[in-house]
Structure formats: structure tokens, C-alpha cells
CSV table of C-alpha atoms and ligand atoms in Angstrom, one decimal:
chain,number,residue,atom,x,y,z
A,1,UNK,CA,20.0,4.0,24.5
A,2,UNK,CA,16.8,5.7,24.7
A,3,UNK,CA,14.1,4.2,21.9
A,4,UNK,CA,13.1,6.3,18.9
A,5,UNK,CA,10.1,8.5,20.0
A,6,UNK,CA,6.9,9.6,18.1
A,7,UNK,CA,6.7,12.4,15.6
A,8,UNK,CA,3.6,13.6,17.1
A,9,UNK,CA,3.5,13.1,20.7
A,10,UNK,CA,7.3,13.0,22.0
A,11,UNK,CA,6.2,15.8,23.5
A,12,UNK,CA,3.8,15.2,26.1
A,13,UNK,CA,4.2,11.4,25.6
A,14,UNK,CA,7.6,10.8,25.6
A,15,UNK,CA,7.1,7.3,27.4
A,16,UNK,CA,5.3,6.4,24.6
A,17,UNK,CA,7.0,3.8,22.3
A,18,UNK,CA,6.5,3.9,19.1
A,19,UNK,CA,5.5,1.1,16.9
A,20,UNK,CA,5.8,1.9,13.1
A,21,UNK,CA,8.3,3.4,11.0
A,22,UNK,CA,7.7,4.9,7.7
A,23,UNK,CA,11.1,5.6,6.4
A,24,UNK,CA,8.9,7.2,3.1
A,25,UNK,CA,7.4,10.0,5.1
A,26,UNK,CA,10.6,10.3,7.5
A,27,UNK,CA,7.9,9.5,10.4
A,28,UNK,CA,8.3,7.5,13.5
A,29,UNK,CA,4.7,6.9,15.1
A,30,UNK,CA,3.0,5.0,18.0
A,31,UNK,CA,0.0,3.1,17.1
A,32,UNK,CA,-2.9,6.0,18.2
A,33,UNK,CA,-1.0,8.6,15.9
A,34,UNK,CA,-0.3,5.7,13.1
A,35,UNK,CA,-4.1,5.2,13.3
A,36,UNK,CA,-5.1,9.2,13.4
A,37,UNK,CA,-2.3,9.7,10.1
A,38,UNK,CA,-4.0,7.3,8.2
A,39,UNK,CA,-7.0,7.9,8.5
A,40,UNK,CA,-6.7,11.6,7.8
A,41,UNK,CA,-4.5,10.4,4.8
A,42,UNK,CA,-7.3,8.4,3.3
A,43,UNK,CA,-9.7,10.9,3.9
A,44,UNK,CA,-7.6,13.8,2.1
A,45,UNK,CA,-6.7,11.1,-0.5
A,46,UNK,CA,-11.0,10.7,-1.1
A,47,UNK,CA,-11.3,14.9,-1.1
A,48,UNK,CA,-8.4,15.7,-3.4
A,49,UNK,CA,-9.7,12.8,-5.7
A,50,UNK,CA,-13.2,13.5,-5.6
A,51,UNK,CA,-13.9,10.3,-4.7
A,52,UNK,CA,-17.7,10.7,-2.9
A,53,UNK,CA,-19.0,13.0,-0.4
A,54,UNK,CA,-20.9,12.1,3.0
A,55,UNK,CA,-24.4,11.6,0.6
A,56,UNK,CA,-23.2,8.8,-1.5
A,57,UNK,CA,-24.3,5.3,0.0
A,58,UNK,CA,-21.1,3.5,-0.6
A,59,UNK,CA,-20.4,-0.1,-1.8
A,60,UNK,CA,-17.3,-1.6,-0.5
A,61,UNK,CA,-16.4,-4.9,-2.3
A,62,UNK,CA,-14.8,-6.8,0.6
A,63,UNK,CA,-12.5,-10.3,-0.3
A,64,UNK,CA,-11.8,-11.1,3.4
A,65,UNK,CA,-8.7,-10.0,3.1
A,66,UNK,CA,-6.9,-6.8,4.9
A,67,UNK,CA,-7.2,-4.2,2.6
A,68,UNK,CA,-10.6,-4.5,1.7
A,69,UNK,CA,-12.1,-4.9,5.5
A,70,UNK,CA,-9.5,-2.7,6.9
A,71,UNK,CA,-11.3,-0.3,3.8
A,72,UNK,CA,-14.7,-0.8,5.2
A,73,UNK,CA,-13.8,-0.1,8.5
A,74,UNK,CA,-12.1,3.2,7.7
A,75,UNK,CA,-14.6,4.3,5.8
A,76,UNK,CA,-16.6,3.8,8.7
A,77,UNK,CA,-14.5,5.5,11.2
A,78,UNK,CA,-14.3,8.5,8.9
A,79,UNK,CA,-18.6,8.6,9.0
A,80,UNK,CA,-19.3,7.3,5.7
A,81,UNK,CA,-22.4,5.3,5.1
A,82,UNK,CA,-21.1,2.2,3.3
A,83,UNK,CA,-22.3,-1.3,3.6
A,84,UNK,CA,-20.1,-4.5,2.2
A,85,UNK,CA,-20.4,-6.9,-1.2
A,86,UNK,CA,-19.3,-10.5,-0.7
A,87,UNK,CA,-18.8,-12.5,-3.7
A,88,UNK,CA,-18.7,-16.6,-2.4
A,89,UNK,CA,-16.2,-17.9,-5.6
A,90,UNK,CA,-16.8,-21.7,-3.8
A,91,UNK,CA,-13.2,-21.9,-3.2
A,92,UNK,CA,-12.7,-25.1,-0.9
A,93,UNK,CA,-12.0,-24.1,2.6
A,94,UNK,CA,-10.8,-20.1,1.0
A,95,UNK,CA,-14.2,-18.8,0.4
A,96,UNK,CA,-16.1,-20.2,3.6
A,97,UNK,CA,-13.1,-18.8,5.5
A,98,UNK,CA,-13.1,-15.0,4.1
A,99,UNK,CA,-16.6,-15.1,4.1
A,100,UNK,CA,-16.6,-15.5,7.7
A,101,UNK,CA,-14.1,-13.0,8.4
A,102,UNK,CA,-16.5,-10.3,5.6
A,103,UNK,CA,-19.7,-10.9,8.1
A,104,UNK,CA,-17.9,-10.6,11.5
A,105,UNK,CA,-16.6,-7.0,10.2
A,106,UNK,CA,-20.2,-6.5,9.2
A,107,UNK,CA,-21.6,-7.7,12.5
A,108,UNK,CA,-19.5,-5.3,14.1
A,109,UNK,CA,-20.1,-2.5,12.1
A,110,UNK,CA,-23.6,-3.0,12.3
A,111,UNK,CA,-23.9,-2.5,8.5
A,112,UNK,CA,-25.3,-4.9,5.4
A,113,UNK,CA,-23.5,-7.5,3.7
A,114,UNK,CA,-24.8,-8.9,0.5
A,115,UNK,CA,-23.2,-12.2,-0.8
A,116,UNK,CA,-23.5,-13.2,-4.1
A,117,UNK,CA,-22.6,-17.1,-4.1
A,118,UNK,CA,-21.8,-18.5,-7.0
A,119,UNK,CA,-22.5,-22.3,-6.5
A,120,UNK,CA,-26.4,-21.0,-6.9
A,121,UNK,CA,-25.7,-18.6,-9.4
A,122,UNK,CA,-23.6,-21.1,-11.8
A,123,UNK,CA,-20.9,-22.8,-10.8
A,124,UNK,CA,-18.1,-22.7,-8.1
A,125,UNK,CA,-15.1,-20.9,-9.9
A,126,UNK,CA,-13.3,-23.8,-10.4
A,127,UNK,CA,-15.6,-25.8,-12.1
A,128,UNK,CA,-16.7,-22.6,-14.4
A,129,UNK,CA,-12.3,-22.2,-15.1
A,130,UNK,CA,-13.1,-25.5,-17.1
A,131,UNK,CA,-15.4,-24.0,-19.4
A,132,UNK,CA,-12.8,-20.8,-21.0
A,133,UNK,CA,-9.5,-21.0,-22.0
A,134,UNK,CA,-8.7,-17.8,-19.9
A,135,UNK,CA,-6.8,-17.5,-17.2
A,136,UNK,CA,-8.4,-18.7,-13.8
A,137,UNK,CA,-7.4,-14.6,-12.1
A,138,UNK,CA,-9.4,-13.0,-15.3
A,139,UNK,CA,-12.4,-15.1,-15.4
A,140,UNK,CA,-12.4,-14.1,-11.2
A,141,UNK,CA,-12.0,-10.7,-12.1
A,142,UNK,CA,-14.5,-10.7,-14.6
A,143,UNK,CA,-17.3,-12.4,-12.3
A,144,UNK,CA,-16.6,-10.0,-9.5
A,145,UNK,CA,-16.8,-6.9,-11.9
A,146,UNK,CA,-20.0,-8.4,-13.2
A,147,UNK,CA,-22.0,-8.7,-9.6
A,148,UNK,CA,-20.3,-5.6,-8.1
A,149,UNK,CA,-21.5,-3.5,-10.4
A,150,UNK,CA,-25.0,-4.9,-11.1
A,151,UNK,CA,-25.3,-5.3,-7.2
A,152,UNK,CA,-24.3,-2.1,-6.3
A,153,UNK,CA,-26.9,-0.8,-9.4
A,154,UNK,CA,-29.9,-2.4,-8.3
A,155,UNK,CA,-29.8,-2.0,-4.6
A,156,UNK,CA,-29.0,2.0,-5.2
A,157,UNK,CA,-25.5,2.7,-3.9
A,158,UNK,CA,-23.9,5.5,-6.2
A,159,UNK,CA,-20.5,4.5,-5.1
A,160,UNK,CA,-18.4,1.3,-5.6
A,161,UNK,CA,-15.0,1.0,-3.3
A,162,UNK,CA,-12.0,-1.1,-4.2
A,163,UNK,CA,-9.3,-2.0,-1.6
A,164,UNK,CA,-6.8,-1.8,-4.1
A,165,UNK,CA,-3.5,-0.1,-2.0
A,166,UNK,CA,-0.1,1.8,-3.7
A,167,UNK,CA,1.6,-1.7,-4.0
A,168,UNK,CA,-1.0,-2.5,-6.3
A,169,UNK,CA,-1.3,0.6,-7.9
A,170,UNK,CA,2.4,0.9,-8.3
A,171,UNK,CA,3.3,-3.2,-9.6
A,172,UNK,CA,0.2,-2.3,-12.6
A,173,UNK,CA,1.6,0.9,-13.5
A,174,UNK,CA,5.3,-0.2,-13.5
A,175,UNK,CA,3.9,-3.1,-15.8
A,176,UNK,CA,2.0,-1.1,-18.0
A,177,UNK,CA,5.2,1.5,-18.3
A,178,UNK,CA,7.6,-1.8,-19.2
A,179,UNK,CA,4.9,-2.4,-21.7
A,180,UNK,CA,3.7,1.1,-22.8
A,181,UNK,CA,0.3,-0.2,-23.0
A,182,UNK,CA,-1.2,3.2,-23.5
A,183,UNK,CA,-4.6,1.9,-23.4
A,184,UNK,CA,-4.5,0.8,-19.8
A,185,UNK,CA,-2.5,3.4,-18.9
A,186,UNK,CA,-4.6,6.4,-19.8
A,187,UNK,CA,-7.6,4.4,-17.1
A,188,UNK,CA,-5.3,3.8,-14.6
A,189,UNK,CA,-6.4,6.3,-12.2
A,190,UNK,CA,-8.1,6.3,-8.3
A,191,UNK,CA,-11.4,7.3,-9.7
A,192,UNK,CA,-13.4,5.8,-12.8
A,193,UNK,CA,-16.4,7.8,-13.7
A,194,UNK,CA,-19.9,6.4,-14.0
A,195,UNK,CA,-20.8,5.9,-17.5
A,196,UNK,CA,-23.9,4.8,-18.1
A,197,UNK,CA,-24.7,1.5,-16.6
A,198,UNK,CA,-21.3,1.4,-15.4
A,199,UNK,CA,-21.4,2.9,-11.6
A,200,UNK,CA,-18.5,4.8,-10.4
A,201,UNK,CA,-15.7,3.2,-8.9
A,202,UNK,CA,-13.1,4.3,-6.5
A,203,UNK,CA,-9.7,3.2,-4.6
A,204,UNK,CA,-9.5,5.1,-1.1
A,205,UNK,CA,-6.5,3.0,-0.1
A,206,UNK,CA,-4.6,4.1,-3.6
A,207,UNK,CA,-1.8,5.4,-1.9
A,208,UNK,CA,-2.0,3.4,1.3
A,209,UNK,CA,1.0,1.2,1.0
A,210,UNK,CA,0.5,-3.1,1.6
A,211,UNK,CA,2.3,-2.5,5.1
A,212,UNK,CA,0.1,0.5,6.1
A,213,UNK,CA,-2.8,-1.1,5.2
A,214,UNK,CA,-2.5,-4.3,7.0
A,215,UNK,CA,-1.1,-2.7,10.1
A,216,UNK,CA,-3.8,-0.6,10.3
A,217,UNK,CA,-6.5,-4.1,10.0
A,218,UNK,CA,-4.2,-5.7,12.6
A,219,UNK,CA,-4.4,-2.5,15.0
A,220,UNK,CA,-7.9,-2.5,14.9
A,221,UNK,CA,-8.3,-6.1,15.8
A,222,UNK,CA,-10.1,-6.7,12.4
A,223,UNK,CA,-9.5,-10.6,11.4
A,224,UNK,CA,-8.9,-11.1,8.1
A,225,UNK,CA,-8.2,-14.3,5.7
A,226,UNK,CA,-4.4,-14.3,5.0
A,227,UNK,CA,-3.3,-16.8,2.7
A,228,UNK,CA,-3.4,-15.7,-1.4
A,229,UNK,CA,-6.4,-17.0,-2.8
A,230,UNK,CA,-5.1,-20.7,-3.8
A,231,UNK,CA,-5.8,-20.6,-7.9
A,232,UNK,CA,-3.5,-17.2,-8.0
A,233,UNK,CA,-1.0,-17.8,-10.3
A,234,UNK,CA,0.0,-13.7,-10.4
A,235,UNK,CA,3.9,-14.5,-11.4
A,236,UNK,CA,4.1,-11.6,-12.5
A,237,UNK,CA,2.5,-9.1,-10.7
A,238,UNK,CA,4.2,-10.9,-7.7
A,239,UNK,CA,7.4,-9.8,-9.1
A,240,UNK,CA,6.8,-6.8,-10.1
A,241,UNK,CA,5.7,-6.0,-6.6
A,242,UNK,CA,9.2,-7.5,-5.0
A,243,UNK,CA,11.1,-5.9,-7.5
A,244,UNK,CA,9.7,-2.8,-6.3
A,245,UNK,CA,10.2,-3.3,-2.9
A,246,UNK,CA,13.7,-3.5,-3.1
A,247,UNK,CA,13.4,-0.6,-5.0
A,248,UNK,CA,11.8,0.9,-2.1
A,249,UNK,CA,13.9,-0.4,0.3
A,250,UNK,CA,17.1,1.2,-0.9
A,251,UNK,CA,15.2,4.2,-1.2
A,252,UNK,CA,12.3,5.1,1.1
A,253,UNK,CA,9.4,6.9,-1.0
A,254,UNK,CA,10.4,5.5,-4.6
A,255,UNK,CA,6.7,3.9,-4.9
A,256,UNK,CA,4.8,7.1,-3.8
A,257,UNK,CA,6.9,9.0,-6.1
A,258,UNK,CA,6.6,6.9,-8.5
A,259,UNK,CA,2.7,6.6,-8.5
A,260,UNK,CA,1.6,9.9,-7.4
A,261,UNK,CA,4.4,11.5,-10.2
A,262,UNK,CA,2.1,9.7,-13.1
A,263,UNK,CA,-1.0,11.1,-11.3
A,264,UNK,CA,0.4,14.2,-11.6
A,265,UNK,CA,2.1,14.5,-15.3
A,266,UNK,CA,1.4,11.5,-17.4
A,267,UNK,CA,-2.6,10.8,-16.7
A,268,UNK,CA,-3.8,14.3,-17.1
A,269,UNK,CA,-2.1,13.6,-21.1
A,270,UNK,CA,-3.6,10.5,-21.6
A,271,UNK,CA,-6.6,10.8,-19.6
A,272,UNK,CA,-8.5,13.4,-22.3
A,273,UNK,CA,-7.6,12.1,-25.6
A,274,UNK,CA,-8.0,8.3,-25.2
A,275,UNK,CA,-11.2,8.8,-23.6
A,276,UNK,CA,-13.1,9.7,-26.0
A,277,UNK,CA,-11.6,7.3,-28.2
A,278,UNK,CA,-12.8,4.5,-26.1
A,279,UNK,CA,-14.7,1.4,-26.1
A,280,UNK,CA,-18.4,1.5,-27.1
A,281,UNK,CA,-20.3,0.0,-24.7
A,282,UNK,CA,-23.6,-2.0,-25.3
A,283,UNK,CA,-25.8,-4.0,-23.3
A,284,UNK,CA,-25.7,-8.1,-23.7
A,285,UNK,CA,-28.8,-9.3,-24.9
A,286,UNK,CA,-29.5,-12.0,-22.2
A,287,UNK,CA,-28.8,-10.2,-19.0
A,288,UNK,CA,-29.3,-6.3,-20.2
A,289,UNK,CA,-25.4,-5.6,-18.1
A,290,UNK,CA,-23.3,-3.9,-19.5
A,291,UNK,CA,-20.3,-5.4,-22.2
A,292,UNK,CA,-18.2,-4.7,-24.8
A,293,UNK,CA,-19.6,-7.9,-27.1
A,294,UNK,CA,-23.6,-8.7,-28.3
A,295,UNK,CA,-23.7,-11.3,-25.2
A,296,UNK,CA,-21.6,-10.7,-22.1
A,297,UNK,CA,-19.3,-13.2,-20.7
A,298,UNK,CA,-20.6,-14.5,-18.0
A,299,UNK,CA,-24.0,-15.3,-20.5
A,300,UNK,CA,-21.9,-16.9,-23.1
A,301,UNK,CA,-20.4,-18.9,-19.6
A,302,UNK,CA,-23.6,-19.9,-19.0
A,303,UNK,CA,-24.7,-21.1,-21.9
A,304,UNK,CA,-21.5,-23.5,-22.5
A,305,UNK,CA,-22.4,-25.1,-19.6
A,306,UNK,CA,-26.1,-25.0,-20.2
A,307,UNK,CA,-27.2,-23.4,-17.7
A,308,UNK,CA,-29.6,-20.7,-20.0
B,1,LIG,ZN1,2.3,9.4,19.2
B,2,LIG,ZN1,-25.3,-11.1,-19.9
């Protein structure tokens, strides 16, 4: 039996074998044209989306992990200016390791990476997790949304990129749909708009599946820290995500569909009428960032522990 050839190049390369299958897209492609499709697929995905043009300076908040460097170096490839944002959680033996893994991708880009670590600006995360009664993921999330943005402001990047892919995308809308928790639902979208202390923030790798994106880190030789981060207790988003993969699996595409369908003709009606509805924002009174309470959390953190 003769192997499956590529899509693109059977014709002039029909020795060629190729090396990933995307039954979504009914494409069969060797790793050069695998490489070439996704980039050119992120790169329509940042247009259509109007996520930043070639005179934004970029900020790409990199974990370590493959979606995030495998971000940066796209973004790269495709000639954007974008250097990398590092936040050290002092995770035992997690942290050192993606933090190595951030500054070799930075090393060979030949681009910045600021690190943030938080043993000198309060406390490792797990010590600070002793200090709130929520959840160890949303007090990470929080911190990180807290330096990204204030890094990003003060050094002058216009720009802040996620490496959130479709699997992501798809497990929080398919929650949010289970839940019809319109609020979340009407910000779910690729781009977030700046508003006014709060930069704007974008997801190039939106509908770049978790496959896709990590064969495209491990094609380019890009190391990246593989483990989940050790305090993740995602049940649920876990589940959600193997749910729909089986979904998928049965039928190739149900996760593009599904996620570029509420792009499409759910967000636009939700988009308009919630927004101006939402949150007011102020600025906490310690700090001067931005929050939704007098003093922000991270503050009010730091003043449990005594630290301000
Ligand atoms: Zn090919
Ligand atoms: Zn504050």
C-alpha cells in the first residue's frame, strides 16, 4: 500500500510522507506544509480579528508551556515585534523549570524577557494560597492578570498575547453554554478592547487546536515544560475538554464549528448590549491598577500578610 500523500505537495513531492492528519480540515500534510498552513492560519485568524498590525510592540505572556512559546515564536516567524512576560509563581521545581524553557526561546529569538518573580514581590504562590479562601487556579489567574497588564503598561507595549488555543476556547464556552452565564459569555471573544488602564488583549492561537499547537512547538524544536502546573485542580475544565474530544473524535470539526458558530451568531448579540452594561472600573487606592473594588486584590493580599 502506498502511504497517504500531502494535500499540498503530492504533486511534485510525492516521496514526501506526510506527518499530520487533520481529519477537521479533510487535510493530510508533511511537516513543511503543516508548518506554512499554520502559520498562514494564525496570521488570517490576527487580520480577520483585528488583532494588531505590524506597529504594535506585542507582549506575549509566556508559562513555559507549548502554546504560549510556540505563540511567541510564530509571532515571530510571521515579523511581528513581540518580546516575552515571565511570571516566576515559586512553584518548587515547576517554576525554575518553565522559566528555563521561557529564556531559552527568548535567547533564541533574540528578543526581551521580563520576569516578574513573586518570592520578591510577596510571596511564592503557595504560601500567598494560605492567605484567601479562593481557589489556588483563581488567585494564579488573578496575579498573572495583575503583572501582565501593569507590565505590559509601563514598559509601552500596546498589545498583550495569550496562548490560549480552540481546546480552550471551546471547554469555556461549552461551560458557559451548560451554565448560560450570559455575563461571561457576552466577553468571551479573541479580542478584548483596551479600556482605559486595561491594555488590549488578544488570543492568536484561538482556533489553533491543543494538537496543532503543540505539534507545531515540537516541529520547531522549541522545549517546553510539559507537566500541568502541580496545584491545578481544573476538574472540570479537564472534562469538559475530554468530553469534547470524543465529541470530536466521532466527528472531525465539531470544536471549530462549535466555536467559530458562536463567533459568528451568538457574540455579535451579546457583545453590544452587555457591554455597556458592564462593570465600572476604578483604580485601587494603594497600587493606582486597575479593579473592580476600593483596594485591589493583590493589595488587600498584601496587607493580610503584612507586607504594606
Ligand atoms: Zn507537503
Ligand atoms: Zn492595588
Amino acid at each position: 500500500m502506498t502511504p497517504p500523500k500531502c494535500t499540498i505537495c503530492k504533486a511534485k513531492k510525492t516521496y514526501f510522507p506526510v506527518q499530520v492528519v487533520l481529519p477537521s480540515y479533510n487535510l493530510k500534510l508533511c511537516r513543511e506544509h503543516f508548518l506554512e498552513w499554520l502559520e498562514g492560519r494564525v496570521a488570517h485568524t490576527i487580520k480577520k480579528y483585528r488583532m494588531f498590525t505590524c506597529e504594535d510592540k506585542i507582549l506575549v505572556a509566556v508559562s513555559g508551556g507549548k502554546d504560549s512559546l510556540g505563540l511567541w515564536f510564530l509571532l515571530h516567524r510571521l515579523g511581528y515585534e513581540a518580546d516575552g512576560l515571565y511570571i516566576d509563581l515559586g512553584i518548587p521545581e515547576y517554576s525554575a523549570e518553565s522559566r528555563e524553557h521561557a529564556q531559552t526561546l527568548a535567547n533564541r529569538l533574540g528578543r526581551t524577557l521580563h520576569v516578574v518573580d513573586m518570592r520578591e514581590e510577596l510571596a511564592p504562590i503557595g504560601e500567598m494560597r494560605n492567605w484567601t479562601r479562593k481557589p489556588p487556579c483563581s488567585v494564579c489567574g488573578t496575579v498573572k492578570r495583575y503583572y501582565m497588564n501593569r507590565i505590559a503598561r509601563e514598559k509601552g507595549y500596546t498589545v498583550l498575547a495569550t496562548g490560549h488555543n480552540l481546546d480552550d476556547e471551546t471547554a469555556v464556552l461549552w461551560n458557559n453554554t451548560l451554565h448560560w452565564n450570559m455575563e461571561y459569555l457576552a466577553k468571551q471573544y479573541p479580542v478584548l478592547a483596551a479600556q482605559g488602564p486595561f491594555l488590549k488583549k488578544v488570543k492568536p492561537l484561538c482556533l489553533v487546536s491543543e494538537k496543532e499547537s503543540a505539534l507545531y512547538t515540537i516541529f520547531n524544536r522549541i522545549s517546553y515544560v510539559k507537566p500541568e502546573c502541580p496545584y491545578s485542580t481544573h476538574a472540570s475544565s479537564l472534562e469538559n475538554k475530554r468530553f469534547l474530544q470524543q465529541l470530536e473524535e466521532a466527528r472531525p470539526g465539531t470544536k471549530i464549528t462549535f466555536y467559530t458558530g458562536f463567533l459568528k451568531n451568538l457574540s455579535p448579540l451579546l457583545h453590544e448590549p452587555l457591554k455597556s452594561t458592564g462593570v465600572s472600573l476604578a483604580l485601587c487606592k494603594v497600587c493606582g491598577e486597575p479593579t473592580t473594588t476600593e483596594i485591589c486584590f493583590l493589595c488587600q493580599l498584601k496587607q493580610k500578610m503584612g507586607k504594606i
